[in-house]
Short mmCIF file of C-alpha atoms and ligand atoms in Angstrom, two decimals:
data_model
loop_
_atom_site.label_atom_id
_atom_site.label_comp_id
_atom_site.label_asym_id
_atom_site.label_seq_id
_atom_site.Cartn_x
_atom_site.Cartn_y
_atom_site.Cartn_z
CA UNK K 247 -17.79 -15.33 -3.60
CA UNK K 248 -14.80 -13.41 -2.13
CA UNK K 249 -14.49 -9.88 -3.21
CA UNK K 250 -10.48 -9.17 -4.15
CA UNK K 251 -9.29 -5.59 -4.71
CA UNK K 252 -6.09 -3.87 -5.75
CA UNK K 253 -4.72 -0.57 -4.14
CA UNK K 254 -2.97 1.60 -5.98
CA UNK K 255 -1.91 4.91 -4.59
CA UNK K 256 1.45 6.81 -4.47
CA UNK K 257 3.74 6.97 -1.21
CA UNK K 258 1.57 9.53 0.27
CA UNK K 259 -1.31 9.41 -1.04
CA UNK K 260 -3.63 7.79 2.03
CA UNK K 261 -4.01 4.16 0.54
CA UNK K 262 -3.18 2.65 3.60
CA UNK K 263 -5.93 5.07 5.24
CA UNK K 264 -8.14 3.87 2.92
CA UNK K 265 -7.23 0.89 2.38
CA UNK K 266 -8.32 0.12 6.24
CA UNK K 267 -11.70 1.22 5.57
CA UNK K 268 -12.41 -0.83 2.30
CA UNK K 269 -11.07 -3.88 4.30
CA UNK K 270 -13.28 -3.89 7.18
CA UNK K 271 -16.33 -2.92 4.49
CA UNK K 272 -15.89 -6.57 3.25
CA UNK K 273 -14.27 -8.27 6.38
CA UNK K 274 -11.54 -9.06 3.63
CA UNK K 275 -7.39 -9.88 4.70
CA UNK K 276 -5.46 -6.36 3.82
CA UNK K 277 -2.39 -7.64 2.83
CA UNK K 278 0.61 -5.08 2.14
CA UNK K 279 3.87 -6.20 0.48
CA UNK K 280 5.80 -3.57 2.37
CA UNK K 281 4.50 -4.39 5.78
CA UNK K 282 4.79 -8.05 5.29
CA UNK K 283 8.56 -7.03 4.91
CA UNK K 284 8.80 -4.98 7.99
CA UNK K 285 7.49 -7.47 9.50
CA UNK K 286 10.55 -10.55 7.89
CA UNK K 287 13.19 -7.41 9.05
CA UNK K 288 11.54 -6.88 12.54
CA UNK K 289 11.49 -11.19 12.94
CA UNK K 290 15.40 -11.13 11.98
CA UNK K 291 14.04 -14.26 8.80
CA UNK K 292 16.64 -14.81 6.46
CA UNK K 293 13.70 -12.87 3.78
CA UNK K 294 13.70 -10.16 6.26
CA UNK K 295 17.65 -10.11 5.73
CA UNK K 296 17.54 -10.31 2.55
CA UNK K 297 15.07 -7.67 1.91
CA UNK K 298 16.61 -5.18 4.42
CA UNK K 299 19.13 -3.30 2.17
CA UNK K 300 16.71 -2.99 -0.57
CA UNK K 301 13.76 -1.79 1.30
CA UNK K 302 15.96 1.33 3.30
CA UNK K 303 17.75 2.41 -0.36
CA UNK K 304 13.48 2.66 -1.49
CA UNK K 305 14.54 0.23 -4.11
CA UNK K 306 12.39 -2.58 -5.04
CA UNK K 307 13.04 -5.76 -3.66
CA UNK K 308 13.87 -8.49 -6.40
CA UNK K 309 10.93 -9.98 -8.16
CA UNK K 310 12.17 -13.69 -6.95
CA UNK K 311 11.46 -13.13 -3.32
CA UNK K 312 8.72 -10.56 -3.63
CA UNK K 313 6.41 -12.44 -5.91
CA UNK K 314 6.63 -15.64 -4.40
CA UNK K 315 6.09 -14.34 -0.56
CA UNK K 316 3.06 -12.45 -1.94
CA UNK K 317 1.06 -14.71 -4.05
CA UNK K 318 1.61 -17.41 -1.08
CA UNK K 319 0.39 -14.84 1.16
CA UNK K 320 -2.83 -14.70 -1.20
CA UNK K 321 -3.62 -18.06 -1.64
CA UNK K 322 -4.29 -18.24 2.10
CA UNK K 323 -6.56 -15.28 1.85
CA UNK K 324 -8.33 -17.28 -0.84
CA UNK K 325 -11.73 -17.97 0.91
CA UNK K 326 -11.69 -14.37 2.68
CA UNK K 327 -10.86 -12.40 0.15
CA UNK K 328 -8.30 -9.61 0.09
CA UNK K 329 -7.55 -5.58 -0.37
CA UNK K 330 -3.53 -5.86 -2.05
CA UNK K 331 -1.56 -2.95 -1.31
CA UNK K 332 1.90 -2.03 -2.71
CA UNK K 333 1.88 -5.47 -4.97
CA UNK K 334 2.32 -5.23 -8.27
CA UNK K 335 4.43 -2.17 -8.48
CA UNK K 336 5.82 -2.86 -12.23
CA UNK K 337 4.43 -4.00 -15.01
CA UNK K 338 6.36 -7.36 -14.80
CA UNK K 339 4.62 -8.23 -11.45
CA UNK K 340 1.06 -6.89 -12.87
CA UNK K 341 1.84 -9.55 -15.61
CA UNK K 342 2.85 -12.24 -13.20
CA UNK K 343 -0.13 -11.46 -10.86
CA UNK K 344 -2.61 -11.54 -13.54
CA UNK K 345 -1.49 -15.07 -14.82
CA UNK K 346 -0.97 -16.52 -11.25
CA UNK K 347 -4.51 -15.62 -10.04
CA UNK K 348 -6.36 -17.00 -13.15
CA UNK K 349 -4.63 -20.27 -12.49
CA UNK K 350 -5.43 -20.47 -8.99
CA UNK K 351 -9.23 -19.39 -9.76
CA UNK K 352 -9.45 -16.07 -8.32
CA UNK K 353 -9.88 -12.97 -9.75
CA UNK K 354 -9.46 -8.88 -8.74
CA UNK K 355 -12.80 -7.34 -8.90
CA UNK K 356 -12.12 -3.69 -8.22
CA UNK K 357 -8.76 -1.96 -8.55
CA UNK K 358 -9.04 1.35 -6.44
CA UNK K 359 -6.24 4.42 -7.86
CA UNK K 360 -5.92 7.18 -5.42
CA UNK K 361 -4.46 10.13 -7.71
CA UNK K 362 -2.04 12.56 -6.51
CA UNK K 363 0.43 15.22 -7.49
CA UNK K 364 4.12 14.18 -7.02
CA UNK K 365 4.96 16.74 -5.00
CA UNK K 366 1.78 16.70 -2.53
CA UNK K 367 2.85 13.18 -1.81
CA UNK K 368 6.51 13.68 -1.11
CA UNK K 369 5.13 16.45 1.88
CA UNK K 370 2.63 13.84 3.01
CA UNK K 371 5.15 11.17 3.23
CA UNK K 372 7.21 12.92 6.19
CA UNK K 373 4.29 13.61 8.41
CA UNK K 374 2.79 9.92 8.80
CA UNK K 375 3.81 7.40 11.69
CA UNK K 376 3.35 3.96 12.40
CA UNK K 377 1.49 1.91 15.43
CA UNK K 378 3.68 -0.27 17.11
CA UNK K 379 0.57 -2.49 17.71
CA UNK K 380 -1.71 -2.35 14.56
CA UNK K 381 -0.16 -1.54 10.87
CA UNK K 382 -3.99 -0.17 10.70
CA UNK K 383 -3.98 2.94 12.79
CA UNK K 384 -3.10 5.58 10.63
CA UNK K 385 -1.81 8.36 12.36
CA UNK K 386 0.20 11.44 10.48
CA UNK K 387 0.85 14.59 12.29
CA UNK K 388 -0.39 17.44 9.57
CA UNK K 389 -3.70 15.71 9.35
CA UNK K 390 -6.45 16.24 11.79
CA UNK K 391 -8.75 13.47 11.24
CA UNK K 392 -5.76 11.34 12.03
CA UNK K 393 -3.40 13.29 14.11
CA UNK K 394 -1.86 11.22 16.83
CA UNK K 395 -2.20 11.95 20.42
CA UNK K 396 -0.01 13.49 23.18
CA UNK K 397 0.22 11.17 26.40
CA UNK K 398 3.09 12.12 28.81
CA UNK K 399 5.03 14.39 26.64
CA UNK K 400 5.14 12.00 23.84
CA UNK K 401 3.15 11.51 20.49
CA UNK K 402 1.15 8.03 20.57
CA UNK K 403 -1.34 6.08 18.25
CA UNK K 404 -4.92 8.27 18.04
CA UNK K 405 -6.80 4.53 18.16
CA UNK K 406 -4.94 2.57 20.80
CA UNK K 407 -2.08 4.43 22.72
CA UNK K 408 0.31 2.74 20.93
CA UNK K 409 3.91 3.72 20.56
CA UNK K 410 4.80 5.82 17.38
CA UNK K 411 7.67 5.55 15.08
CA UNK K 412 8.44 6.72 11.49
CA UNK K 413 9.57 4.73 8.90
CA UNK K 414 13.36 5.87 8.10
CA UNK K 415 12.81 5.31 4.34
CA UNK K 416 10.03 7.96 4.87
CA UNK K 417 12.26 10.28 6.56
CA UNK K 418 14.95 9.84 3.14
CA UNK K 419 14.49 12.38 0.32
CA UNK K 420 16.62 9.96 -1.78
CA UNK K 421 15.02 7.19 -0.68
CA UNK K 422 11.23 8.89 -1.37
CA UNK K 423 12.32 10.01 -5.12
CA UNK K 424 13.22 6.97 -5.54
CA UNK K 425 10.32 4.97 -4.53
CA UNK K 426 7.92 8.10 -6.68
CA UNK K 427 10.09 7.36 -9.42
CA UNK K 428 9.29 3.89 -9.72
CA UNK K 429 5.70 4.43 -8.85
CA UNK K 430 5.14 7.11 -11.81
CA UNK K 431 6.58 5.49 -14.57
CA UNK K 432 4.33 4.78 -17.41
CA UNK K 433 6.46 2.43 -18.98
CA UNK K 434 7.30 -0.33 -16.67
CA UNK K 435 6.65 0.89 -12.95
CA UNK K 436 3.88 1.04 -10.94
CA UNK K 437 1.39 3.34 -13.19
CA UNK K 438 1.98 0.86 -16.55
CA UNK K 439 0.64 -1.99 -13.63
CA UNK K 440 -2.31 0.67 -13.27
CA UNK K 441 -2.70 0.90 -17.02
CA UNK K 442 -2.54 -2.76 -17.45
CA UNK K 443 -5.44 -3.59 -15.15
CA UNK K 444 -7.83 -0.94 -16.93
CA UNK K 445 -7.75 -3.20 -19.74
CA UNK K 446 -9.06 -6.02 -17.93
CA UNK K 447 -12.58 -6.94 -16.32
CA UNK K 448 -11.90 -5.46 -12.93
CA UNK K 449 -13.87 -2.33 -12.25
CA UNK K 450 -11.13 0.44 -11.75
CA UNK K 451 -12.61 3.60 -9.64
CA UNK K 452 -10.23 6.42 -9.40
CA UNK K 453 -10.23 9.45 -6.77
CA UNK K 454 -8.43 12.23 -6.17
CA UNK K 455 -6.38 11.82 -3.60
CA UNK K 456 -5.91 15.79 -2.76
CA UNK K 457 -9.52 15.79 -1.03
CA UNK K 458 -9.91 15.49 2.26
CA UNK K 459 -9.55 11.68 3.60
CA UNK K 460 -13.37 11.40 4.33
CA UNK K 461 -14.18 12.98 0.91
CA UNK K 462 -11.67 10.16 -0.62
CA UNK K 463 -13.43 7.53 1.34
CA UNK K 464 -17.16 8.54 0.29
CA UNK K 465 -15.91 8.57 -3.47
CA UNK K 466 -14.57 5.31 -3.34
CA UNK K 467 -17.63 3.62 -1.18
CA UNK K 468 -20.02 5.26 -3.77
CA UNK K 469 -18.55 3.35 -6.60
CA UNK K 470 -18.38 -0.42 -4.62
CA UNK K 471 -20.95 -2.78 -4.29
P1 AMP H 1653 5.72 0.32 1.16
O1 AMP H 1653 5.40 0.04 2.58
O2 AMP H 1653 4.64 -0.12 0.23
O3 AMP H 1653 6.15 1.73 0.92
O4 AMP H 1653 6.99 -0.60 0.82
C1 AMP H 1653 8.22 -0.39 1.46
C2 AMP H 1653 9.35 -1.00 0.64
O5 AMP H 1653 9.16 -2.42 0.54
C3 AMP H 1653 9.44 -0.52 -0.80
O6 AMP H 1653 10.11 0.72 -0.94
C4 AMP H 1653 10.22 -1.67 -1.43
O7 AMP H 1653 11.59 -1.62 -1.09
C5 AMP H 1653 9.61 -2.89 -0.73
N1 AMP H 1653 8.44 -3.39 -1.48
C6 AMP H 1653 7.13 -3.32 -1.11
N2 AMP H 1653 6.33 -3.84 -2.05
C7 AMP H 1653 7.16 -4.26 -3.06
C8 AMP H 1653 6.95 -4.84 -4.33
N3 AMP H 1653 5.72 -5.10 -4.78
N4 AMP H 1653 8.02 -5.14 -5.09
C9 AMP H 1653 9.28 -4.88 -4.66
N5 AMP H 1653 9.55 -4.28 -3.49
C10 AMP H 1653 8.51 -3.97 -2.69
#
């Protein structure tokens, strides 16, 4: 059967990095909630639109369209299986999550938590830039393993070439503290969605997310069938 796993990781912390490598262990779909917005905001949709304002303030986007767009975006994943990243980020969509996959006969089997000081991930955050061709090459300029390249005077993607930009809620100090504060909280953000899965029968494996990225990789590869 299809192997199904949850990322959970603060801004920062090299999920996405990670995330990449657990996918193409399993030949699973890596699905991200925040890319598949970028990508609704980059197509002009009317989600894209909608989700524009929220998405550059680092404010959640409201449960009605976010839920919706990503358990559709699962169901087609069914057969292949998936790696979830940046989905559920509060307890109310762990909750919603939980009851919409035992309905539609799937289940998570591992939920991966990268761990990482606050502040350590607000430093990372600044230094990271995306591939104009693959949401997959991570490239961040304080990081050797994945420093991007220079090609005519300019910075480009370290796997393809590809043209660099950085995400302008990543370049936001509001905009960061606000996204940390929502991932932190213990009471209804992302960390009580943490805390709600270690009750369940998913295996949870959690590194620390200060090592160095192939150190974080080994750990979590150890613990996965
Ligand atoms: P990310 O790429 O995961 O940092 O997500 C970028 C932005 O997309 C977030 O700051 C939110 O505005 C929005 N977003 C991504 N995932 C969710 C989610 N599960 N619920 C609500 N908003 C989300």
């Amino acid at each position: 059967m299809a192997v199904n796993i949850l990322a959970f990781g603060p801004n920062g912390s090299g999920k996405g990095t990670q995330g990449a490598i657990v996918k193409d262990k399993y030949g699973m779909d890596h699905i991200e909630s925040g890319a598949i917005f970028r990508e609704h905001i980059k197509g002009g949709t009317e989600l894209g639109m909608k989700a524009k304002a929220f998405i550059e303030a680092g404010d959640l986007v409201p449960d009605e369209i976010t839920i919706p767009m990503v358990l559709e975006t699962l169901a087609k994943s069914k057969e292949k299986g998936w790696l979830l990243d940046g989905f559920p980020r509060s307890l109310a969509q762990a909750e919603a999550l939980d009851s919409a996959l035992k309905e539609a006969g799937m289940k998570i089997d591992y939920v991966i938590e990268i761990l990482l000081d606050r502040q350590i991930a607000k430093e990372r955050i600044m230094g990271r830039r995306l591939c104009a061709n693959d949401n997959n090459h991570p490239n961040h300029i304080a990081f050797e393993a994945i420093k991007p390249v220079e090609k005519d005077g300019k910075l480009v993607c370290r796997v393809c070439g590809g043209e660099l930009s950085a995400r302008a809620d990543d370049q936001d100090e509001e905009a960061i503290n606000k996204r940390h504060d929502i991932y932190y909280d213990t009471k209804t953000g992302t960390m009580a969605a943490v805390n709600y899965f270690k009750g369940t029968d998913s295996k949870v494996i959690s590194v620390d997310g200060s090592l160095p990225i192939k150190e974080v990789t080994a750990a979590i590869l150890a613990e996965l069938d």
